Amino acid sequence: MSSSVVNISEHLSCPLGFGHYNAVDICILETVVIVLLTFLIIAGNLTVIFVFHCAPLLHHYTTSYFIQTMAYADLFVGVSCLVPTLSLLHYSTGVHESLTCQVFGYIISVLKSVSMACLACISVDRYLAITKPLSYNQLVTPCRLRICIILIWIYSCLIFLPSFFGWGKPGYHGDIFEWCATSWLTNAYFTGFIVCLLYAPAAFVICFTYFHIFKICRQHTKEINDRRARFPSHEVDAAGETGHSPDRRYAMVLFRITSVFYVLWLPYIIYFLLESSRVLENPALSFLTTWLAISNSFCNCVIYSLSNSVFRLGLRRLSETICSSC
Protein backbone atom coordinates (compact mmCIF):
# COMPACT_ATOMS: atom_id res chain seq x y z
CA MET A 1 0.00 0.00 0.00
CA SER A 2 2.80 2.42 0.89
CA SER A 3 4.57 1.80 -2.41
CA SER A 4 1.39 2.64 -4.37
CA VAL A 5 1.01 5.92 -2.44
CA VAL A 6 4.62 6.80 -3.23
CA ASN A 7 4.01 6.05 -6.91
CA ILE A 8 0.99 8.36 -6.91
CA SER A 9 2.97 11.13 -5.23
CA GLU A 10 5.61 10.97 -7.93
CA HIS A 11 3.01 12.17 -10.45
CA LEU A 12 1.77 15.06 -8.33
CA SER A 13 3.07 18.56 -7.83
CA CYS A 14 2.11 20.31 -4.58
CA PRO A 15 1.70 24.01 -3.99
CA LEU A 16 4.77 25.67 -2.53
CA GLY A 17 5.14 25.42 1.22
CA PHE A 18 3.09 22.29 1.89
CA GLY A 19 5.80 19.74 1.50
CA HIS A 20 7.48 20.15 4.89
CA TYR A 21 5.27 17.64 6.66
CA ASN A 22 3.44 14.53 5.52
CA ALA A 23 4.19 15.52 1.94
CA VAL A 24 2.48 12.57 0.26
CA ASP A 25 -0.80 12.85 2.20
CA ILE A 26 -1.00 16.64 1.82
CA CYS A 27 -0.21 16.44 -1.87
CA ILE A 28 -2.91 13.85 -2.54
CA LEU A 29 -5.41 15.82 -0.42
CA GLU A 30 -4.75 19.01 -2.40
CA THR A 31 -5.20 17.18 -5.68
CA VAL A 32 -8.46 15.56 -4.53
CA VAL A 33 -9.84 18.93 -3.34
CA ILE A 34 -9.03 20.72 -6.60
CA VAL A 35 -10.22 17.89 -8.88
CA LEU A 36 -13.45 17.49 -6.89
CA LEU A 37 -14.17 21.24 -6.91
CA THR A 38 -13.48 21.42 -10.63
CA PHE A 39 -15.95 18.61 -11.34
CA LEU A 40 -18.66 19.99 -9.02
CA ILE A 41 -18.39 23.54 -10.39
CA ILE A 42 -18.62 22.45 -14.02
CA ALA A 43 -21.44 19.93 -13.44
CA GLY A 44 -23.45 22.24 -11.17
CA ASN A 45 -23.35 25.29 -13.41
CA LEU A 46 -24.07 23.28 -16.55
CA THR A 47 -27.18 22.04 -14.73
CA VAL A 48 -28.23 25.62 -13.87
CA ILE A 49 -27.75 26.75 -17.48
CA PHE A 50 -29.77 23.83 -18.88
CA VAL A 51 -32.56 24.33 -16.32
CA PHE A 52 -32.87 28.02 -17.25
CA HIS A 53 -33.20 27.05 -20.90
CA CYS A 54 -35.80 24.38 -20.07
CA ALA A 55 -37.90 26.37 -17.56
CA PRO A 56 -39.61 29.35 -19.27
CA LEU A 57 -41.12 30.54 -15.97
CA LEU A 58 -37.65 31.47 -14.71
CA HIS A 59 -37.36 34.05 -17.48
CA HIS A 60 -40.26 36.01 -15.94
CA TYR A 61 -37.74 37.33 -13.41
CA THR A 62 -35.45 40.06 -14.76
CA THR A 63 -32.77 38.80 -12.39
CA SER A 64 -32.58 35.63 -14.52
CA TYR A 65 -30.25 37.60 -16.82
CA PHE A 66 -27.80 38.11 -13.97
CA ILE A 67 -28.26 34.58 -12.57
CA GLN A 68 -27.43 33.10 -15.97
CA THR A 69 -24.43 35.43 -16.31
CA MET A 70 -23.17 34.25 -12.93
CA ALA A 71 -23.71 30.63 -13.99
CA TYR A 72 -21.65 31.13 -17.15
CA ALA A 73 -18.92 32.95 -15.18
CA ASP A 74 -18.84 30.17 -12.57
CA LEU A 75 -18.76 27.57 -15.34
CA PHE A 76 -15.70 29.27 -16.82
CA VAL A 77 -14.17 29.25 -13.31
CA GLY A 78 -14.56 25.47 -13.28
CA VAL A 79 -13.05 25.16 -16.76
CA SER A 80 -10.16 27.42 -15.69
CA CYS A 81 -9.54 25.18 -12.68
CA LEU A 82 -8.50 22.46 -15.14
CA VAL A 83 -5.22 24.39 -15.45
CA PRO A 84 -4.04 23.82 -11.85
CA THR A 85 -5.51 20.32 -11.97
CA LEU A 86 -3.34 19.41 -14.95
CA SER A 87 -0.41 21.18 -13.30
CA LEU A 88 -0.78 19.06 -10.15
CA LEU A 89 -0.84 15.93 -12.30
CA HIS A 90 2.31 17.09 -14.09
CA TYR A 91 0.68 17.50 -17.49
CA SER A 92 2.55 20.14 -19.44
CA THR A 93 0.42 23.04 -20.66
CA GLY A 94 2.98 23.85 -23.36
CA VAL A 95 3.17 27.46 -22.10
CA HIS A 96 5.76 29.15 -19.91
CA GLU A 97 4.85 28.89 -16.22
CA SER A 98 4.88 32.65 -15.59
CA LEU A 99 2.47 33.31 -18.47
CA THR A 100 0.22 30.43 -17.41
CA CYS A 101 0.16 31.75 -13.86
CA GLN A 102 -0.60 35.33 -14.91
CA VAL A 103 -3.35 34.36 -17.34
CA PHE A 104 -4.96 31.93 -14.88
CA GLY A 105 -4.87 34.46 -12.01
CA TYR A 106 -6.29 37.19 -14.26
CA ILE A 107 -9.12 35.00 -15.61
CA ILE A 108 -10.17 33.77 -12.15
CA SER A 109 -10.15 37.34 -10.81
CA VAL A 110 -12.21 38.67 -13.73
CA LEU A 111 -14.79 35.89 -13.47
CA LYS A 112 -15.28 36.37 -9.74
CA SER A 113 -15.50 40.13 -10.29
CA VAL A 114 -18.36 39.45 -12.73
CA SER A 115 -20.15 37.37 -10.07
CA MET A 116 -19.67 40.09 -7.45
CA ALA A 117 -20.92 42.82 -9.79
CA CYS A 118 -23.92 40.67 -10.79
CA LEU A 119 -24.86 40.21 -7.13
CA ALA A 120 -24.76 43.99 -6.67
CA CYS A 121 -26.92 44.51 -9.78
CA ILE A 122 -29.39 41.87 -8.56
CA SER A 123 -29.78 43.72 -5.26
CA VAL A 124 -30.41 46.99 -7.14
CA ASP A 125 -32.96 45.22 -9.38
CA ARG A 126 -34.88 43.86 -6.38
CA TYR A 127 -34.69 47.28 -4.71
CA LEU A 128 -36.29 48.92 -7.74
CA ALA A 129 -38.92 46.15 -7.97
CA ILE A 130 -40.06 46.82 -4.40
CA THR A 131 -39.63 50.59 -4.17
CA LYS A 132 -40.91 51.47 -7.65
CA PRO A 133 -43.36 48.71 -8.62
CA LEU A 134 -45.43 50.90 -10.97
CA SER A 135 -42.53 52.22 -13.05
CA TYR A 136 -40.31 49.14 -12.71
CA ASN A 137 -41.10 47.75 -16.18
CA GLN A 138 -40.19 51.06 -17.77
CA LEU A 139 -36.95 51.40 -15.78
CA VAL A 140 -35.72 47.81 -16.18
CA THR A 141 -35.96 46.63 -19.78
CA PRO A 142 -34.25 43.64 -21.47
CA CYS A 143 -32.15 46.01 -23.59
CA ARG A 144 -30.86 47.87 -20.53
CA LEU A 145 -30.15 44.59 -18.76
CA ARG A 146 -28.04 43.36 -21.67
CA ILE A 147 -26.13 46.64 -21.77
CA CYS A 148 -25.55 46.38 -18.02
CA ILE A 149 -24.17 42.83 -18.36
CA ILE A 150 -21.83 43.90 -21.18
CA LEU A 151 -20.56 46.79 -19.03
CA ILE A 152 -19.98 44.38 -16.13
CA TRP A 153 -17.75 42.19 -18.30
CA ILE A 154 -15.84 45.17 -19.72
CA TYR A 155 -15.33 46.73 -16.29
CA SER A 156 -14.17 43.42 -14.77
CA CYS A 157 -11.67 42.89 -17.58
CA LEU A 158 -10.26 46.42 -17.29
CA ILE A 159 -9.93 46.63 -13.52
CA PHE A 160 -7.47 43.72 -13.30
CA LEU A 161 -5.56 44.57 -16.48
CA PRO A 162 -2.77 46.56 -14.68
CA SER A 163 -1.54 43.27 -13.15
CA PHE A 164 -0.14 42.35 -16.59
CA PHE A 165 2.05 45.46 -16.48
CA GLY A 166 3.73 44.56 -13.21
CA TRP A 167 1.43 46.43 -10.83
CA GLY A 168 0.70 43.78 -8.23
CA LYS A 169 -1.09 40.47 -8.19
CA PRO A 170 -4.78 40.41 -9.19
CA GLY A 171 -5.85 38.27 -6.28
CA TYR A 172 -5.25 34.57 -6.91
CA HIS A 173 -3.32 33.07 -3.96
CA GLY A 174 -3.73 29.28 -4.14
CA ASP A 175 -0.27 29.09 -5.60
CA ILE A 176 -0.12 25.79 -7.45
CA PHE A 177 2.62 27.33 -9.60
CA GLU A 178 5.98 28.06 -7.95
CA TRP A 179 6.44 31.25 -9.98
CA CYS A 180 3.18 32.65 -8.57
CA ALA A 181 4.42 32.24 -5.01
CA THR A 182 8.06 33.29 -5.37
CA SER A 183 8.13 35.86 -8.19
CA TRP A 184 4.62 37.32 -8.43
CA LEU A 185 4.06 39.35 -5.27
CA THR A 186 1.07 41.33 -4.10
CA ASN A 187 1.18 45.11 -3.99
CA ALA A 188 -0.54 47.16 -1.29
CA TYR A 189 -1.44 49.97 -3.70
CA PHE A 190 -2.93 47.61 -6.28
CA THR A 191 -4.86 45.81 -3.54
CA GLY A 192 -6.23 49.15 -2.33
CA PHE A 193 -7.14 49.98 -5.92
CA ILE A 194 -9.14 46.73 -6.25
CA VAL A 195 -10.82 47.17 -2.87
CA CYS A 196 -11.86 50.77 -3.59
CA LEU A 197 -13.14 50.11 -7.13
CA LEU A 198 -14.69 46.65 -6.70
CA TYR A 199 -15.02 45.03 -3.26
CA ALA A 200 -16.10 48.08 -1.23
CA PRO A 201 -18.64 49.54 -3.74
CA ALA A 202 -20.25 46.12 -4.32
CA ALA A 203 -20.52 45.45 -0.58
CA PHE A 204 -21.94 48.93 0.10
CA VAL A 205 -24.57 48.63 -2.66
CA ILE A 206 -25.65 45.18 -1.45
CA CYS A 207 -25.89 46.25 2.21
CA PHE A 208 -27.79 49.42 1.34
CA THR A 209 -30.34 47.80 -0.98
CA TYR A 210 -31.09 44.70 1.11
CA PHE A 211 -31.40 46.78 4.28
CA HIS A 212 -34.09 48.90 2.63
CA ILE A 213 -35.72 45.89 0.93
CA PHE A 214 -36.29 44.06 4.20
CA LYS A 215 -37.23 47.29 5.97
CA ILE A 216 -39.97 47.96 3.40
CA CYS A 217 -41.14 44.33 3.49
CA ARG A 218 -41.31 44.42 7.29
CA GLN A 219 -43.37 47.61 7.19
CA HIS A 220 -45.66 46.07 4.58
CA THR A 221 -46.14 42.93 6.69
CA LYS A 222 -46.95 45.08 9.72
CA GLU A 223 -49.55 47.03 7.74
CA ILE A 224 -51.17 43.78 6.56
CA ASN A 225 -51.33 42.43 10.11
CA ASP A 226 -52.90 45.68 11.31
CA ARG A 227 -55.54 45.48 8.56
CA ARG A 228 -56.28 41.87 9.41
CA ALA A 229 -56.74 42.84 13.05
CA ARG A 230 -59.14 45.64 12.14
CA PHE A 231 -60.96 44.00 9.22
CA PRO A 232 -60.69 40.18 9.43
CA SER A 233 -62.05 39.53 5.94
CA HIS A 234 -61.06 37.48 2.90
CA GLU A 235 -60.29 40.64 0.94
CA VAL A 236 -57.52 41.60 3.33
CA ASP A 237 -56.12 38.06 3.26
CA ALA A 238 -56.14 38.10 -0.51
CA ALA A 239 -54.39 41.45 -0.54
CA GLY A 240 -51.79 40.11 1.85
CA GLU A 241 -51.01 37.14 -0.35
CA THR A 242 -50.30 39.42 -3.29
CA GLY A 243 -48.24 42.58 -3.22
CA HIS A 244 -44.71 42.30 -1.86
CA SER A 245 -44.89 38.69 -0.60
CA PRO A 246 -43.48 37.05 -3.78
CA ASP A 247 -40.85 39.79 -4.08
CA ARG A 248 -39.86 39.26 -0.46
CA ARG A 249 -39.50 35.48 -0.92
CA TYR A 250 -37.42 35.93 -4.06
CA ALA A 251 -35.33 38.61 -2.35
CA MET A 252 -34.65 36.11 0.45
CA VAL A 253 -33.35 33.56 -2.09
CA LEU A 254 -31.01 36.13 -3.59
CA PHE A 255 -29.99 37.36 -0.15
CA ARG A 256 -28.93 33.81 0.80
CA ILE A 257 -26.82 33.57 -2.36
CA THR A 258 -25.22 36.94 -1.58
CA SER A 259 -24.61 36.06 2.07
CA VAL A 260 -22.91 32.76 1.25
CA PHE A 261 -20.81 34.53 -1.38
CA TYR A 262 -19.43 37.01 1.14
CA VAL A 263 -19.02 34.41 3.91
CA LEU A 264 -16.84 32.28 1.61
CA TRP A 265 -14.97 35.25 0.17
CA LEU A 266 -14.37 37.20 3.39
CA PRO A 267 -11.42 35.02 4.58
CA TYR A 268 -9.86 35.36 1.12
CA ILE A 269 -10.26 39.16 1.05
CA ILE A 270 -8.83 39.49 4.57
CA TYR A 271 -5.83 37.33 3.65
CA PHE A 272 -5.42 39.33 0.42
CA LEU A 273 -5.19 42.57 2.45
CA LEU A 274 -2.84 41.09 5.07
CA GLU A 275 -0.50 39.57 2.50
CA SER A 276 -0.39 42.80 0.49
CA SER A 277 0.55 44.70 3.65
CA ARG A 278 3.29 42.11 4.39
CA VAL A 279 1.62 41.33 7.72
CA LEU A 280 0.96 37.65 7.00
CA GLU A 281 2.30 35.18 4.48
CA ASN A 282 1.25 31.56 4.91
CA PRO A 283 1.07 29.12 1.95
CA ALA A 284 -1.38 26.80 3.72
CA LEU A 285 -3.72 29.68 4.59
CA SER A 286 -3.32 31.01 1.06
CA PHE A 287 -4.39 27.69 -0.44
CA LEU A 288 -7.36 27.24 1.91
CA THR A 289 -8.78 30.77 1.55
CA THR A 290 -8.41 30.75 -2.24
CA TRP A 291 -10.12 27.44 -2.84
CA LEU A 292 -12.77 28.18 -0.23
CA ALA A 293 -13.63 31.29 -2.25
CA ILE A 294 -13.59 29.37 -5.53
CA SER A 295 -15.97 26.78 -4.02
CA ASN A 296 -18.64 29.49 -4.05
CA SER A 297 -19.01 28.83 -7.77
CA PHE A 298 -20.66 25.53 -6.84
CA CYS A 299 -22.57 26.79 -3.77
CA ASN A 300 -24.68 29.16 -5.89
CA CYS A 301 -26.17 26.17 -7.72
CA VAL A 302 -27.05 24.38 -4.47
CA ILE A 303 -28.66 27.43 -2.84
CA TYR A 304 -30.72 28.29 -5.89
CA SER A 305 -31.94 24.73 -6.39
CA LEU A 306 -32.94 24.38 -2.72
CA SER A 307 -34.56 27.81 -2.36
CA ASN A 308 -36.47 28.41 -5.61
CA SER A 309 -39.55 26.26 -6.28
CA VAL A 310 -39.69 27.21 -9.98
CA PHE A 311 -36.05 26.16 -10.39
CA ARG A 312 -36.77 22.83 -8.66
CA LEU A 313 -39.69 22.26 -11.03
CA GLY A 314 -37.45 22.97 -14.03
CA LEU A 315 -34.78 20.66 -12.62
CA ARG A 316 -37.33 17.87 -12.19
CA ARG A 317 -38.57 18.30 -15.77
CA LEU A 318 -34.99 18.25 -17.04
CA SER A 319 -34.30 15.06 -15.07
CA GLU A 320 -37.46 13.42 -16.40
CA THR A 321 -36.51 14.36 -19.96
CA ILE A 322 -33.02 12.89 -19.57
CA CYS A 323 -34.35 9.72 -17.91
CA SER A 324 -37.00 9.20 -20.59
CA SER A 325 -34.45 9.63 -23.39
CA CYS A 326 -32.17 7.10 -21.70
PDB file of C-alpha atoms in Angstrom, residues 166-297:
ATOM      1  CA  GLY A 166       3.730  44.559 -13.209  1.00  0.00           C
ATOM      2  CA  TRP A 167       1.432  46.433 -10.826  1.00  0.00           C
ATOM      3  CA  GLY A 168       0.702  43.779  -8.230  1.00  0.00           C
ATOM      4  CA  LYS A 169      -1.095  40.470  -8.189  1.00  0.00           C
ATOM      5  CA  PRO A 170      -4.781  40.414  -9.194  1.00  0.00           C
ATOM      6  CA  GLY A 171      -5.849  38.265  -6.281  1.00  0.00           C
ATOM      7  CA  TYR A 172      -5.253  34.572  -6.907  1.00  0.00           C
ATOM      8  CA  HIS A 173      -3.325  33.067  -3.962  1.00  0.00           C
ATOM      9  CA  GLY A 174      -3.730  29.285  -4.138  1.00  0.00           C
ATOM     10  CA  ASP A 175      -0.265  29.092  -5.599  1.00  0.00           C
ATOM     11  CA  ILE A 176      -0.121  25.794  -7.450  1.00  0.00           C
ATOM     12  CA  PHE A 177       2.625  27.334  -9.596  1.00  0.00           C
ATOM     13  CA  GLU A 178       5.984  28.062  -7.951  1.00  0.00           C
ATOM     14  CA  TRP A 179       6.442  31.245  -9.984  1.00  0.00           C
ATOM     15  CA  CYS A 180       3.185  32.650  -8.567  1.00  0.00           C
ATOM     16  CA  ALA A 181       4.422  32.242  -5.011  1.00  0.00           C
ATOM     17  CA  THR A 182       8.059  33.294  -5.375  1.00  0.00           C
ATOM     18  CA  SER A 183       8.128  35.861  -8.187  1.00  0.00           C
ATOM     19  CA  TRP A 184       4.622  37.323  -8.435  1.00  0.00           C
ATOM     20  CA  LEU A 185       4.062  39.348  -5.268  1.00  0.00           C
ATOM     21  CA  THR A 186       1.074  41.327  -4.097  1.00  0.00           C
ATOM     22  CA  ASN A 187       1.177  45.109  -3.988  1.00  0.00           C
ATOM     23  CA  ALA A 188      -0.539  47.161  -1.293  1.00  0.00           C
ATOM     24  CA  TYR A 189      -1.440  49.975  -3.698  1.00  0.00           C
ATOM     25  CA  PHE A 190      -2.933  47.614  -6.280  1.00  0.00           C
ATOM     26  CA  THR A 191      -4.859  45.811  -3.538  1.00  0.00           C
ATOM     27  CA  GLY A 192      -6.227  49.145  -2.328  1.00  0.00           C
ATOM     28  CA  PHE A 193      -7.142  49.980  -5.916  1.00  0.00           C
ATOM     29  CA  ILE A 194      -9.136  46.728  -6.248  1.00  0.00           C
ATOM     30  CA  VAL A 195     -10.824  47.166  -2.873  1.00  0.00           C
ATOM     31  CA  CYS A 196     -11.859  50.768  -3.594  1.00  0.00           C
ATOM     32  CA  LEU A 197     -13.141  50.105  -7.126  1.00  0.00           C
ATOM     33  CA  LEU A 198     -14.687  46.648  -6.696  1.00  0.00           C
ATOM     34  CA  TYR A 199     -15.020  45.030  -3.256  1.00  0.00           C
ATOM     35  CA  ALA A 200     -16.101  48.080  -1.230  1.00  0.00           C
ATOM     36  CA  PRO A 201     -18.641  49.538  -3.736  1.00  0.00           C
ATOM     37  CA  ALA A 202     -20.249  46.123  -4.321  1.00  0.00           C
ATOM     38  CA  ALA A 203     -20.522  45.450  -0.581  1.00  0.00           C
ATOM     39  CA  PHE A 204     -21.937  48.930   0.096  1.00  0.00           C
ATOM     40  CA  VAL A 205     -24.573  48.629  -2.656  1.00  0.00           C
ATOM     41  CA  ILE A 206     -25.653  45.180  -1.452  1.00  0.00           C
ATOM     42  CA  CYS A 207     -25.891  46.246   2.215  1.00  0.00           C
ATOM     43  CA  PHE A 208     -27.791  49.423   1.342  1.00  0.00           C
ATOM     44  CA  THR A 209     -30.338  47.795  -0.981  1.00  0.00           C
ATOM     45  CA  TYR A 210     -31.094  44.696   1.108  1.00  0.00           C
ATOM     46  CA  PHE A 211     -31.396  46.777   4.276  1.00  0.00           C
ATOM     47  CA  HIS A 212     -34.091  48.904   2.627  1.00  0.00           C
ATOM     48  CA  ILE A 213     -35.723  45.888   0.928  1.00  0.00           C
ATOM     49  CA  PHE A 214     -36.295  44.063   4.201  1.00  0.00           C
ATOM     50  CA  LYS A 215     -37.232  47.288   5.972  1.00  0.00           C
ATOM     51  CA  ILE A 216     -39.968  47.957   3.401  1.00  0.00           C
ATOM     52  CA  CYS A 217     -41.144  44.333   3.492  1.00  0.00           C
ATOM     53  CA  ARG A 218     -41.311  44.424   7.287  1.00  0.00           C
ATOM     54  CA  GLN A 219     -43.370  47.609   7.194  1.00  0.00           C
ATOM     55  CA  HIS A 220     -45.656  46.067   4.584  1.00  0.00           C
ATOM     56  CA  THR A 221     -46.138  42.933   6.692  1.00  0.00           C
ATOM     57  CA  LYS A 222     -46.948  45.080   9.723  1.00  0.00           C
ATOM     58  CA  GLU A 223     -49.555  47.028   7.742  1.00  0.00           C
ATOM     59  CA  ILE A 224     -51.172  43.781   6.557  1.00  0.00           C
ATOM     60  CA  ASN A 225     -51.333  42.428  10.109  1.00  0.00           C
ATOM     61  CA  ASP A 226     -52.904  45.680  11.315  1.00  0.00           C
ATOM     62  CA  ARG A 227     -55.543  45.483   8.561  1.00  0.00           C
ATOM     63  CA  ARG A 228     -56.281  41.870   9.410  1.00  0.00           C
ATOM     64  CA  ALA A 229     -56.737  42.836  13.051  1.00  0.00           C
ATOM     65  CA  ARG A 230     -59.143  45.639  12.139  1.00  0.00           C
ATOM     66  CA  PHE A 231     -60.955  44.003   9.223  1.00  0.00           C
ATOM     67  CA  PRO A 232     -60.694  40.184   9.431  1.00  0.00           C
ATOM     68  CA  SER A 233     -62.049  39.527   5.938  1.00  0.00           C
ATOM     69  CA  HIS A 234     -61.062  37.483   2.899  1.00  0.00           C
ATOM     70  CA  GLU A 235     -60.288  40.640   0.944  1.00  0.00           C
ATOM     71  CA  VAL A 236     -57.522  41.603   3.328  1.00  0.00           C
ATOM     72  CA  ASP A 237     -56.118  38.062   3.260  1.00  0.00           C
ATOM     73  CA  ALA A 238     -56.136  38.099  -0.512  1.00  0.00           C
ATOM     74  CA  ALA A 239     -54.392  41.451  -0.539  1.00  0.00           C
ATOM     75  CA  GLY A 240     -51.794  40.110   1.846  1.00  0.00           C
ATOM     76  CA  GLU A 241     -51.014  37.144  -0.346  1.00  0.00           C
ATOM     77  CA  THR A 242     -50.304  39.423  -3.293  1.00  0.00           C
ATOM     78  CA  GLY A 243     -48.235  42.584  -3.220  1.00  0.00           C
ATOM     79  CA  HIS A 244     -44.710  42.297  -1.860  1.00  0.00           C
ATOM     80  CA  SER A 245     -44.893  38.687  -0.602  1.00  0.00           C
ATOM     81  CA  PRO A 246     -43.476  37.046  -3.784  1.00  0.00           C
ATOM     82  CA  ASP A 247     -40.855  39.786  -4.079  1.00  0.00           C
ATOM     83  CA  ARG A 248     -39.857  39.255  -0.463  1.00  0.00           C
ATOM     84  CA  ARG A 249     -39.495  35.479  -0.919  1.00  0.00           C
ATOM     85  CA  TYR A 250     -37.422  35.927  -4.062  1.00  0.00           C
ATOM     86  CA  ALA A 251     -35.333  38.607  -2.348  1.00  0.00           C
ATOM     87  CA  MET A 252     -34.645  36.113   0.446  1.00  0.00           C
ATOM     88  CA  VAL A 253     -33.351  33.562  -2.086  1.00  0.00           C
ATOM     89  CA  LEU A 254     -31.008  36.128  -3.594  1.00  0.00           C
ATOM     90  CA  PHE A 255     -29.989  37.357  -0.146  1.00  0.00           C
ATOM     91  CA  ARG A 256     -28.932  33.815   0.796  1.00  0.00           C
ATOM     92  CA  ILE A 257     -26.816  33.569  -2.356  1.00  0.00           C
ATOM     93  CA  THR A 258     -25.223  36.941  -1.584  1.00  0.00           C
ATOM     94  CA  SER A 259     -24.609  36.056   2.070  1.00  0.00           C
ATOM     95  CA  VAL A 260     -22.915  32.758   1.249  1.00  0.00           C
ATOM     96  CA  PHE A 261     -20.810  34.528  -1.379  1.00  0.00           C
ATOM     97  CA  TYR A 262     -19.426  37.006   1.140  1.00  0.00           C
ATOM     98  CA  VAL A 263     -19.021  34.410   3.909  1.00  0.00           C
ATOM     99  CA  LEU A 264     -16.838  32.281   1.610  1.00  0.00           C
ATOM    100  CA  TRP A 265     -14.971  35.255   0.167  1.00  0.00           C
ATOM    101  CA  LEU A 266     -14.371  37.203   3.387  1.00  0.00           C
ATOM    102  CA  PRO A 267     -11.419  35.019   4.580  1.00  0.00           C
ATOM    103  CA  TYR A 268      -9.859  35.356   1.123  1.00  0.00           C
ATOM    104  CA  ILE A 269     -10.258  39.156   1.051  1.00  0.00           C
ATOM    105  CA  ILE A 270      -8.831  39.487   4.573  1.00  0.00           C
ATOM    106  CA  TYR A 271      -5.832  37.333   3.646  1.00  0.00           C
ATOM    107  CA  PHE A 272      -5.422  39.330   0.421  1.00  0.00           C
ATOM    108  CA  LEU A 273      -5.189  42.568   2.451  1.00  0.00           C
ATOM    109  CA  LEU A 274      -2.836  41.089   5.071  1.00  0.00           C
ATOM    110  CA  GLU A 275      -0.499  39.574   2.498  1.00  0.00           C
ATOM    111  CA  SER A 276      -0.395  42.796   0.488  1.00  0.00           C
ATOM    112  CA  SER A 277       0.548  44.697   3.654  1.00  0.00           C
ATOM    113  CA  ARG A 278       3.294  42.110   4.390  1.00  0.00           C
ATOM    114  CA  VAL A 279       1.619  41.329   7.720  1.00  0.00           C
ATOM    115  CA  LEU A 280       0.960  37.654   7.002  1.00  0.00           C
ATOM    116  CA  GLU A 281       2.302  35.178   4.481  1.00  0.00           C
ATOM    117  CA  ASN A 282       1.249  31.564   4.912  1.00  0.00           C
ATOM    118  CA  PRO A 283       1.075  29.118   1.949  1.00  0.00           C
ATOM    119  CA  ALA A 284      -1.381  26.804   3.722  1.00  0.00           C
ATOM    120  CA  LEU A 285      -3.717  29.685   4.590  1.00  0.00           C
ATOM    121  CA  SER A 286      -3.324  31.007   1.056  1.00  0.00           C
ATOM    122  CA  PHE A 287      -4.393  27.688  -0.438  1.00  0.00           C
ATOM    123  CA  LEU A 288      -7.358  27.235   1.914  1.00  0.00           C
ATOM    124  CA  THR A 289      -8.783  30.767   1.553  1.00  0.00           C
ATOM    125  CA  THR A 290      -8.405  30.752  -2.240  1.00  0.00           C
ATOM    126  CA  TRP A 291     -10.116  27.436  -2.836  1.00  0.00           C
ATOM    127  CA  LEU A 292     -12.775  28.184  -0.227  1.00  0.00           C
ATOM    128  CA  ALA A 293     -13.632  31.292  -2.247  1.00  0.00           C
ATOM    129  CA  ILE A 294     -13.587  29.371  -5.526  1.00  0.00           C
ATOM    130  CA  SER A 295     -15.965  26.778  -4.015  1.00  0.00           C
ATOM    131  CA  ASN A 296     -18.644  29.492  -4.047  1.00  0.00           C
ATOM    132  CA  SER A 297     -19.008  28.832  -7.773  1.00  0.00           C
TER     133      SER A 297
END
